[in-house]
């Protein structure tokens, strides 16, 4: 079989890279959605902000670290951002598509350079961009169609809950707090992921 | 020469029509707010799925919608919001999307290939359908393994040791995923997934007037449901 196998330094994605990317992104999405459902079940709407913002990246980053290390090629972060954005777009959030494209471009710029996906600090730094983009999926409806969105929220939540959510997604100090929590969760998740990568994955020599 | 490809459902629609219907119902699900409109949207999605040869699955999705709807009225903190806002609104697009998800990966790849999508994207899309069904099985296997080893004899132990619980799920899931992606990649390459253009399928792929008519009907009914909600 004469197939031009990519050299180790080639940036061309192999079928194995694509499959690894899909498998791990599915896991990341499943983990995030399950955590979101549980969080929504046990917490009041105004309190979910203080938990989800650090919990989701904390749970997802260790998986991302392994995926980035295994693929190690340009496009991992941009692809992951676009896949999550596409999911939200297909579930009715059309405004998520341009946000995801911008997030993907910024993320890939952050990861610019040789072997950046094998450098844990840069992997974590890039993944913070992913979660900041995720945060903007929540902010955008308030910026684009605030009244209609508040009316929709008002159908399901009480006035206090809606007021809290509007403040959390529109006022700058709250937004900065959310981004800081995303960054903290990603950094701690990255440390855990890095430890697991060395302790389990590299030792098993399958990554 | 007459084509004799396999058509699925009453209309034998192209996979891309299912993809566009999924998007249209998704947009409508986001725009509608009331329970009645969401239920009507679910009925539309269920009728669409049933017409595409998935009558039993359509009934199951309607039953799921009813159960979630009932649960959303339980007086628990946050539960109402979680189930009603997030989950209940996701069921109609997911029901319409099942017409696509349950198709053969071969038909989906062939249809998307006609849109000149890159080869890697096609492989990725098909892997989504292949692995999504395996993921729950893998998760159950990991939980079974943890129980057999007696790591967490009681459910409360998971709350007491969340770090260990995460590691116990994370490690086998990552190992299995890494192995699975290598094995599936080798299998796909052997079956000629990288062969390039000219992909064919035994299933029907191609737009006809039925695809256009079906899309128009779905879009008009969605607009009607949204319009009725706005007037009421």
mmCIF file of C-alpha atoms in Angstrom, chain B residues 88-199:
data_model
loop_
_atom_site.group_PDB
_atom_site.id
_atom_site.type_symbol
_atom_site.label_atom_id
_atom_site.label_comp_id
_atom_site.label_asym_id
_atom_site.label_seq_id
_atom_site.Cartn_x
_atom_site.Cartn_y
_atom_site.Cartn_z
ATOM 1 C CA UNK B 88 -37.308 20.160 27.010
ATOM 2 C CA UNK B 89 -36.320 22.632 24.288
ATOM 3 C CA UNK B 90 -33.629 20.242 23.049
ATOM 4 C CA UNK B 91 -36.001 17.295 22.518
ATOM 5 C CA UNK B 92 -37.823 18.591 19.360
ATOM 6 C CA UNK B 93 -34.595 19.308 17.397
ATOM 7 C CA UNK B 94 -33.086 16.065 18.658
ATOM 8 C CA UNK B 95 -36.213 14.180 17.500
ATOM 9 C CA UNK B 96 -35.926 15.713 14.017
ATOM 10 C CA UNK B 97 -32.175 15.067 14.091
ATOM 11 C CA UNK B 98 -32.758 11.356 14.800
ATOM 12 C CA UNK B 99 -33.838 11.039 11.139
ATOM 13 C CA UNK B 100 -30.213 11.860 10.309
ATOM 14 C CA UNK B 101 -28.469 10.164 13.251
ATOM 15 C CA UNK B 102 -30.096 6.781 12.530
ATOM 16 C CA UNK B 103 -29.008 6.721 8.890
ATOM 17 C CA UNK B 104 -26.122 4.595 7.713
ATOM 18 C CA UNK B 105 -22.757 6.426 8.033
ATOM 19 C CA UNK B 106 -22.169 5.425 4.406
ATOM 20 C CA UNK B 107 -25.218 7.453 3.271
ATOM 21 C CA UNK B 108 -24.204 10.453 5.407
ATOM 22 C CA UNK B 109 -20.624 10.393 4.096
ATOM 23 C CA UNK B 110 -21.786 10.074 0.510
ATOM 24 C CA UNK B 111 -24.269 12.975 0.903
ATOM 25 C CA UNK B 112 -21.779 15.286 2.591
ATOM 26 C CA UNK B 113 -19.167 14.367 -0.005
ATOM 27 C CA UNK B 114 -21.484 15.918 -2.636
ATOM 28 C CA UNK B 115 -21.129 19.215 -0.731
ATOM 29 C CA UNK B 116 -17.350 18.888 -1.228
ATOM 30 C CA UNK B 117 -16.686 18.743 2.493
ATOM 31 C CA UNK B 118 -13.047 17.904 3.306
ATOM 32 C CA UNK B 119 -12.252 14.227 3.760
ATOM 33 C CA UNK B 120 -11.182 14.729 7.404
ATOM 34 C CA UNK B 121 -14.482 16.399 8.238
ATOM 35 C CA UNK B 122 -16.414 13.495 6.715
ATOM 36 C CA UNK B 123 -14.403 11.007 8.768
ATOM 37 C CA UNK B 124 -15.043 13.096 11.884
ATOM 38 C CA UNK B 125 -18.784 13.364 11.269
ATOM 39 C CA UNK B 126 -19.142 9.625 10.814
ATOM 40 C CA UNK B 127 -17.072 8.971 13.918
ATOM 41 C CA UNK B 128 -19.526 11.096 15.901
ATOM 42 C CA UNK B 129 -22.330 8.695 14.990
ATOM 43 C CA UNK B 130 -20.122 5.636 15.525
ATOM 44 C CA UNK B 131 -18.708 6.656 18.923
ATOM 45 C CA UNK B 132 -21.757 8.418 20.417
ATOM 46 C CA UNK B 133 -23.529 5.050 20.665
ATOM 47 C CA UNK B 134 -20.433 3.387 22.198
ATOM 48 C CA UNK B 135 -19.836 6.103 24.812
ATOM 49 C CA UNK B 136 -22.689 5.070 27.123
ATOM 50 C CA UNK B 137 -21.596 1.415 26.856
ATOM 51 C CA UNK B 138 -18.023 2.370 27.816
ATOM 52 C CA UNK B 139 -19.296 4.447 30.747
ATOM 53 C CA UNK B 140 -21.392 1.515 32.005
ATOM 54 C CA UNK B 141 -18.391 -0.832 31.695
ATOM 55 C CA UNK B 142 -16.259 1.537 33.789
ATOM 56 C CA UNK B 143 -18.920 1.810 36.500
ATOM 57 C CA UNK B 144 -19.259 -2.004 36.491
ATOM 58 C CA UNK B 145 -15.483 -2.347 36.826
ATOM 59 C CA UNK B 146 -15.407 0.054 39.783
ATOM 60 C CA UNK B 147 -18.191 -1.900 41.510
ATOM 61 C CA UNK B 148 -16.504 -5.259 40.885
ATOM 62 C CA UNK B 149 -13.276 -3.995 42.442
ATOM 63 C CA UNK B 150 -15.209 -2.677 45.435
ATOM 64 C CA UNK B 151 -13.546 0.747 45.275
ATOM 65 C CA UNK B 152 -16.707 2.585 46.266
ATOM 66 C CA UNK B 153 -18.915 0.154 48.235
ATOM 67 C CA UNK B 154 -21.483 2.873 48.936
ATOM 68 C CA UNK B 155 -22.654 5.725 46.701
ATOM 69 C CA UNK B 156 -21.802 8.152 49.514
ATOM 70 C CA UNK B 157 -18.098 7.204 49.189
ATOM 71 C CA UNK B 158 -18.035 8.970 45.819
ATOM 72 C CA UNK B 159 -19.017 12.226 47.555
ATOM 73 C CA UNK B 160 -16.367 11.633 50.249
ATOM 74 C CA UNK B 161 -13.573 11.004 47.705
ATOM 75 C CA UNK B 162 -14.463 13.014 44.563
ATOM 76 C CA UNK B 163 -10.834 13.187 43.389
ATOM 77 C CA UNK B 164 -10.416 9.412 43.495
ATOM 78 C CA UNK B 165 -13.826 8.957 41.847
ATOM 79 C CA UNK B 166 -12.786 11.250 39.002
ATOM 80 C CA UNK B 167 -9.468 9.419 38.564
ATOM 81 C CA UNK B 168 -11.246 6.036 38.581
ATOM 82 C CA UNK B 169 -13.520 7.161 35.738
ATOM 83 C CA UNK B 170 -10.987 9.318 33.900
ATOM 84 C CA UNK B 171 -8.128 6.808 33.580
ATOM 85 C CA UNK B 172 -10.004 3.854 32.011
ATOM 86 C CA UNK B 173 -12.065 6.213 29.827
ATOM 87 C CA UNK B 174 -8.956 7.924 28.455
ATOM 88 C CA UNK B 175 -7.118 4.630 27.929
ATOM 89 C CA UNK B 176 -10.097 3.069 26.173
ATOM 90 C CA UNK B 177 -10.635 6.164 24.011
ATOM 91 C CA UNK B 178 -6.990 6.257 22.920
ATOM 92 C CA UNK B 179 -7.034 2.570 22.024
ATOM 93 C CA UNK B 180 -10.428 2.814 20.311
ATOM 94 C CA UNK B 181 -9.350 5.725 18.112
ATOM 95 C CA UNK B 182 -6.211 3.810 17.046
ATOM 96 C CA UNK B 183 -8.173 0.626 16.310
ATOM 97 C CA UNK B 184 -10.964 2.399 14.428
ATOM 98 C CA UNK B 185 -8.447 4.437 12.416
ATOM 99 C CA UNK B 186 -6.641 1.260 11.358
ATOM 100 C CA UNK B 187 -9.957 -0.391 10.479
ATOM 101 C CA UNK B 188 -11.180 2.650 8.509
ATOM 102 C CA UNK B 189 -7.914 2.920 6.553
ATOM 103 C CA UNK B 190 -8.078 -0.762 5.654
ATOM 104 C CA UNK B 191 -11.614 -0.233 4.362
ATOM 105 C CA UNK B 192 -10.413 2.578 2.112
ATOM 106 C CA UNK B 193 -11.689 5.640 3.952
ATOM 107 C CA UNK B 194 -8.879 7.747 2.488
ATOM 108 C CA UNK B 195 -9.730 6.815 -1.078
ATOM 109 C CA UNK B 196 -10.831 10.378 -1.879
ATOM 110 C CA UNK B 197 -13.532 11.564 -4.261
ATOM 111 C CA UNK B 198 -16.188 9.492 -5.949
ATOM 112 C CA UNK B 199 -17.756 7.993 -2.845
#
